[in-house]
GROMACS .gro file of C-alpha atoms in nm:
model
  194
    1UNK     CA    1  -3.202  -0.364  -2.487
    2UNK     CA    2  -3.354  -0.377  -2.136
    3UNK     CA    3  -3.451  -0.684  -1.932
    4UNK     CA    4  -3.645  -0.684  -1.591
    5UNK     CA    5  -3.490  -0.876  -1.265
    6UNK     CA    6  -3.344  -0.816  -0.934
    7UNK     CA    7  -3.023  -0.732  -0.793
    8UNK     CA    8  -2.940  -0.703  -0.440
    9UNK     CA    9  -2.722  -0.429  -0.310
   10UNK     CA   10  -2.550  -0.397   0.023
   11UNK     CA   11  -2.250  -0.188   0.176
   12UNK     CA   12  -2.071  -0.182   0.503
   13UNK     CA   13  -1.837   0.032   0.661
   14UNK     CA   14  -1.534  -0.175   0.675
   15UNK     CA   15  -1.211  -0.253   0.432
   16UNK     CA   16  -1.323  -0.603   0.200
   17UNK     CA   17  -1.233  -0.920   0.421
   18UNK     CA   18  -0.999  -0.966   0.148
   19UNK     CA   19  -0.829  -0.730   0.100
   20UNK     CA   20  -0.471  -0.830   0.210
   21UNK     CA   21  -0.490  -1.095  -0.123
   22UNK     CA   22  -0.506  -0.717  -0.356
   23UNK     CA   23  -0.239  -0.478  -0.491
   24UNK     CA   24  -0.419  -0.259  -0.245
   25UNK     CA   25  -0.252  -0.035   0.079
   26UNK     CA   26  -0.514  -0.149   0.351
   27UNK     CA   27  -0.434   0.166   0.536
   28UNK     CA   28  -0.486   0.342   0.248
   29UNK     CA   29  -0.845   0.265   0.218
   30UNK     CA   30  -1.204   0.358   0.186
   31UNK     CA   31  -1.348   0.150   0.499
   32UNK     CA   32  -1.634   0.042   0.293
   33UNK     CA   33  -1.686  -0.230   0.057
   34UNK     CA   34  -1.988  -0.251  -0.183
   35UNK     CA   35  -2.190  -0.588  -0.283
   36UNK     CA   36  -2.377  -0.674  -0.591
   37UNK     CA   37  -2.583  -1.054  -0.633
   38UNK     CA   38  -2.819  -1.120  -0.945
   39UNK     CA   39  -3.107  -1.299  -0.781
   40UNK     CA   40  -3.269  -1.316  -1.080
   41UNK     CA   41  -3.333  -1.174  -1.497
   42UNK     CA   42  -3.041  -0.963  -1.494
   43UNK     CA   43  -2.753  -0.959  -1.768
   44UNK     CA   44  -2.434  -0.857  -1.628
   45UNK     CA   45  -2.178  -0.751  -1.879
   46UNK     CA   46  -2.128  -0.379  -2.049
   47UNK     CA   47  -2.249  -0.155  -1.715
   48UNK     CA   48  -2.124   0.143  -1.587
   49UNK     CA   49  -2.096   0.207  -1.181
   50UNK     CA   50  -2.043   0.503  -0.937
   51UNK     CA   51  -1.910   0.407  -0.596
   52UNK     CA   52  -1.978   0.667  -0.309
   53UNK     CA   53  -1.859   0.691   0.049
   54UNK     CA   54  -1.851   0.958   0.314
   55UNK     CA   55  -1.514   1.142   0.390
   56UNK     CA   56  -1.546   0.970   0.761
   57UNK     CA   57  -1.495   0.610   0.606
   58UNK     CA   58  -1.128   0.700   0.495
   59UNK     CA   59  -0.838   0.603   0.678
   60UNK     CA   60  -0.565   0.894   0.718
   61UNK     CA   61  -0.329   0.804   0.451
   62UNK     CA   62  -0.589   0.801   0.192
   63UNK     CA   63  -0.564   1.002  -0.140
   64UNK     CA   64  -0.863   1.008  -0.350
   65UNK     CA   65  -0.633   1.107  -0.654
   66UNK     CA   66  -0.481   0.785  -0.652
   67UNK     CA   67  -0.750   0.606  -0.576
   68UNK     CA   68  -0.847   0.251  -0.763
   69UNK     CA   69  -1.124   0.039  -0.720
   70UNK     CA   70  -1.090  -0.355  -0.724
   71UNK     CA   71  -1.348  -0.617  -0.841
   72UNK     CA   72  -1.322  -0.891  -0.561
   73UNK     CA   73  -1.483  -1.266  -0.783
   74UNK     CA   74  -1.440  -1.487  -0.498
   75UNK     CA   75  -1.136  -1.594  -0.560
   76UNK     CA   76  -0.903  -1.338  -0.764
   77UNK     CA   77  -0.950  -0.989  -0.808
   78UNK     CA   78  -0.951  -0.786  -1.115
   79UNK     CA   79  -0.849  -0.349  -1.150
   80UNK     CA   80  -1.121  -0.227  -1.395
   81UNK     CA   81  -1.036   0.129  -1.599
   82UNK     CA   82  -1.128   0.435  -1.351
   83UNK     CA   83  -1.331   0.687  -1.556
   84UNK     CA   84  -1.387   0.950  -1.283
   85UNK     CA   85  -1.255   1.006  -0.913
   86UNK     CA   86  -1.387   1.248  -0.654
   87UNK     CA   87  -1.327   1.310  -0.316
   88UNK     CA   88  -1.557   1.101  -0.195
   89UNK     CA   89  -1.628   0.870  -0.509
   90UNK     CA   90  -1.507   0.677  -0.763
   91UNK     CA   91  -1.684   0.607  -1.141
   92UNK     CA   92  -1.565   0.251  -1.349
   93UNK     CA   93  -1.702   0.170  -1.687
   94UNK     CA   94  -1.745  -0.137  -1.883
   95UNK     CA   95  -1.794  -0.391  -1.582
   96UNK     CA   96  -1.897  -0.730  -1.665
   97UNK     CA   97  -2.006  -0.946  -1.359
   98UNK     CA   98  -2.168  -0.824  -1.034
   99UNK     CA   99  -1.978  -0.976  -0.729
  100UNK     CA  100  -1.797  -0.698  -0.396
  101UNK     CA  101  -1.552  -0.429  -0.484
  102UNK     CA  102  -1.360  -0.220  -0.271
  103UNK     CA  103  -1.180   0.146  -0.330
  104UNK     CA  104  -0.803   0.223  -0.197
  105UNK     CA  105  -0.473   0.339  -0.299
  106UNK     CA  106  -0.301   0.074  -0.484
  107UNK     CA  107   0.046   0.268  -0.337
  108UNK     CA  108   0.239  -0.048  -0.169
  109UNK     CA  109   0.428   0.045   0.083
  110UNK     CA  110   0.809  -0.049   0.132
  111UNK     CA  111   0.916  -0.410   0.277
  112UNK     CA  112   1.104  -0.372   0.576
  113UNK     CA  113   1.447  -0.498   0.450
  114UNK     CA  114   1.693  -0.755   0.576
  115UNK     CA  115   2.018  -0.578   0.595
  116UNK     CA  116   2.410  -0.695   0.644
  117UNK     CA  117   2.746  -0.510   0.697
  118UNK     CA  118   3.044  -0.656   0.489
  119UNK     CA  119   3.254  -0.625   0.842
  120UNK     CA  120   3.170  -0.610   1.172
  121UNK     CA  121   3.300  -0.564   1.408
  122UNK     CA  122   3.513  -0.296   1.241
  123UNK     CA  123   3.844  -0.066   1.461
  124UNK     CA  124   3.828   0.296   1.534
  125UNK     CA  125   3.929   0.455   1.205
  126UNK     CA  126   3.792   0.161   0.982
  127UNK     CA  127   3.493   0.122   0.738
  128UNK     CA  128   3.218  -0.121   0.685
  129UNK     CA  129   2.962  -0.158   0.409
  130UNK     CA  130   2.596  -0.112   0.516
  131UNK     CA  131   2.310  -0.340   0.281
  132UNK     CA  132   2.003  -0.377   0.181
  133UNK     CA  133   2.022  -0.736   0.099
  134UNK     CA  134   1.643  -0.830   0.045
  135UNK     CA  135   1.308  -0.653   0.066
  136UNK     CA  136   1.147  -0.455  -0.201
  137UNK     CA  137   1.099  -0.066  -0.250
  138UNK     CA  138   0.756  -0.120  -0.408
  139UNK     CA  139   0.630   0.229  -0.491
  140UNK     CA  140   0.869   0.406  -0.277
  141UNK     CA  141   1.188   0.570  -0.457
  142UNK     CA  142   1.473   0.538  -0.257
  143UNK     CA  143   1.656   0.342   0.069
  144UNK     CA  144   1.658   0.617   0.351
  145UNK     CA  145   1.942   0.558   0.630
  146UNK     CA  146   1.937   0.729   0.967
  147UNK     CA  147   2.146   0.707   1.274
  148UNK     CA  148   2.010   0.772   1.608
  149UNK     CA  149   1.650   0.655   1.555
  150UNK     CA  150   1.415   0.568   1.270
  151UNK     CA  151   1.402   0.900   1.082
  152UNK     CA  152   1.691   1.060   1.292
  153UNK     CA  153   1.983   1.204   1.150
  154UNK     CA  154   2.080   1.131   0.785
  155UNK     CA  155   2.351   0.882   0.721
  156UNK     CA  156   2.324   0.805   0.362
  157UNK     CA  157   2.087   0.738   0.052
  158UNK     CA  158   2.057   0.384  -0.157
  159UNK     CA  159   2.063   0.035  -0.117
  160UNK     CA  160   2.425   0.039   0.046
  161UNK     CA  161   2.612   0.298   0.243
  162UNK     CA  162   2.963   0.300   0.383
  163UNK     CA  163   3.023   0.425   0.709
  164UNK     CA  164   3.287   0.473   0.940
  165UNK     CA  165   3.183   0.528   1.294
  166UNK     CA  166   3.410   0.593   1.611
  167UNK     CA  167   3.139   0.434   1.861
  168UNK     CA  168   2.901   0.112   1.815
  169UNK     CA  169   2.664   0.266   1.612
  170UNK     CA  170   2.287   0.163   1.520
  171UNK     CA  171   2.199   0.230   1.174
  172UNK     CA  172   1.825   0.275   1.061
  173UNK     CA  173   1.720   0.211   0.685
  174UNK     CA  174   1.352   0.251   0.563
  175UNK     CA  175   1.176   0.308   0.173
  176UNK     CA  176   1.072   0.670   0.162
  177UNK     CA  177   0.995   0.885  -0.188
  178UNK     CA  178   0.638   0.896  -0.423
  179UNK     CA  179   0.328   0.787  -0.255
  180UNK     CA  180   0.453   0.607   0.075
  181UNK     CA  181   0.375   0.767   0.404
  182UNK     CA  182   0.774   0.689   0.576
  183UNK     CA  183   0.697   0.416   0.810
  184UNK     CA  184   0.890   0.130   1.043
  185UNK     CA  185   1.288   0.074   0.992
  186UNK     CA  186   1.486  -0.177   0.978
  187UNK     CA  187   1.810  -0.165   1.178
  188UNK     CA  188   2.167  -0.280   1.236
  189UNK     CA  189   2.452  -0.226   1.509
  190UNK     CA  190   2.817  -0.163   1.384
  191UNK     CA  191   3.031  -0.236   1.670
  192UNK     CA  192   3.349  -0.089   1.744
  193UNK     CA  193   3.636  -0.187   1.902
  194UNK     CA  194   3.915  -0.014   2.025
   0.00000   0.00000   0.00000
């Protein structure tokens, strides 16, 4: 059936003022959030919602093809079934309970790690073991290692490496792979002495 009330409906054009508490990339966003208040005769369970912004309100890393919508309560919030995305919109079906929502990637980006060499300093001619020793790849594949700068030349793939340089060397180490846009390192110095 029907039933007569009012509901009160507001938008603005920034990211949920909570969204760092969600599975959601905040630069990875729509930078609009959406609210919905009963005031009054409304049920609220079993309804269907379309969520539309303009192509100016995403940030740069945003992919509509990835794209989730969460369902903010006030104090935890909840990933309802997408039926339908869009460039510029995103369709959810059997809501219950009007409260603020927000649309983003829910792609998390890599941890920077904490990282350790089994020796160091090392001689000319020896080797050390470089590792990742905490920090999560979230949705990224793989442990990328670089010497020179952060993204620089290759030096290896995975959560350790062994290297063997002839000069005090700074290693760089970042998550790269799926849906992460390659970000910050993390880095360590292998000293050598003569």
């Amino acid at each position: 059936g029907t039933s007569s009330g009012f509901l009160d409906a507001s938008t603005s054009n920034a990211d949920h003022a909570s969204i760092s508490s969600s599975v959601f990339n905040s630069s990875r966003s729509v930078n609009r959030n959406w609210i919905f208040t009963i005031f009054s005769g409304l049920a609220s369970s079993g309804y269907n919602a379309e969520f539309n912004w303009v192509a100016a309100d995403e940030d740069a890393g945003f992919d509509f093809a990835t794209a989730n919508l969460g369902k903010y309560d006030g104090a935890t919030w909840l990933y309802p079934a997408v039926s339908n995305r869009t460039a510029t919109s995103i369709s959810v079906t059997g809501l219950s309970g009007f409260s603020s929502f927000q649309a983003a990637d829910d792609c998390i980006d890599p941890d920077l790690p904490t990282l350790s060499a089994s020796v160091d300093p090392i001689c000319d001619g020896s080797s050390t073991t470089l590792t990742v020793t905490a920090g999560n790849l979230n949705d990224a594949t793989s442990w990328e290692w670089y010497t020179g700068s952060c993204g620089g030349t290759p030096a290896g793939t995975g959560a350790s490496i062994s290297v063997s340089p002839s000069v005090t060397t700074t290693y760089y180490v970042r998550g790269e792979g799926a849906c992460v846009v390659p970000g910050a390192c993390s880095q360590i110095t292998v000293t050598v002495v003569p």
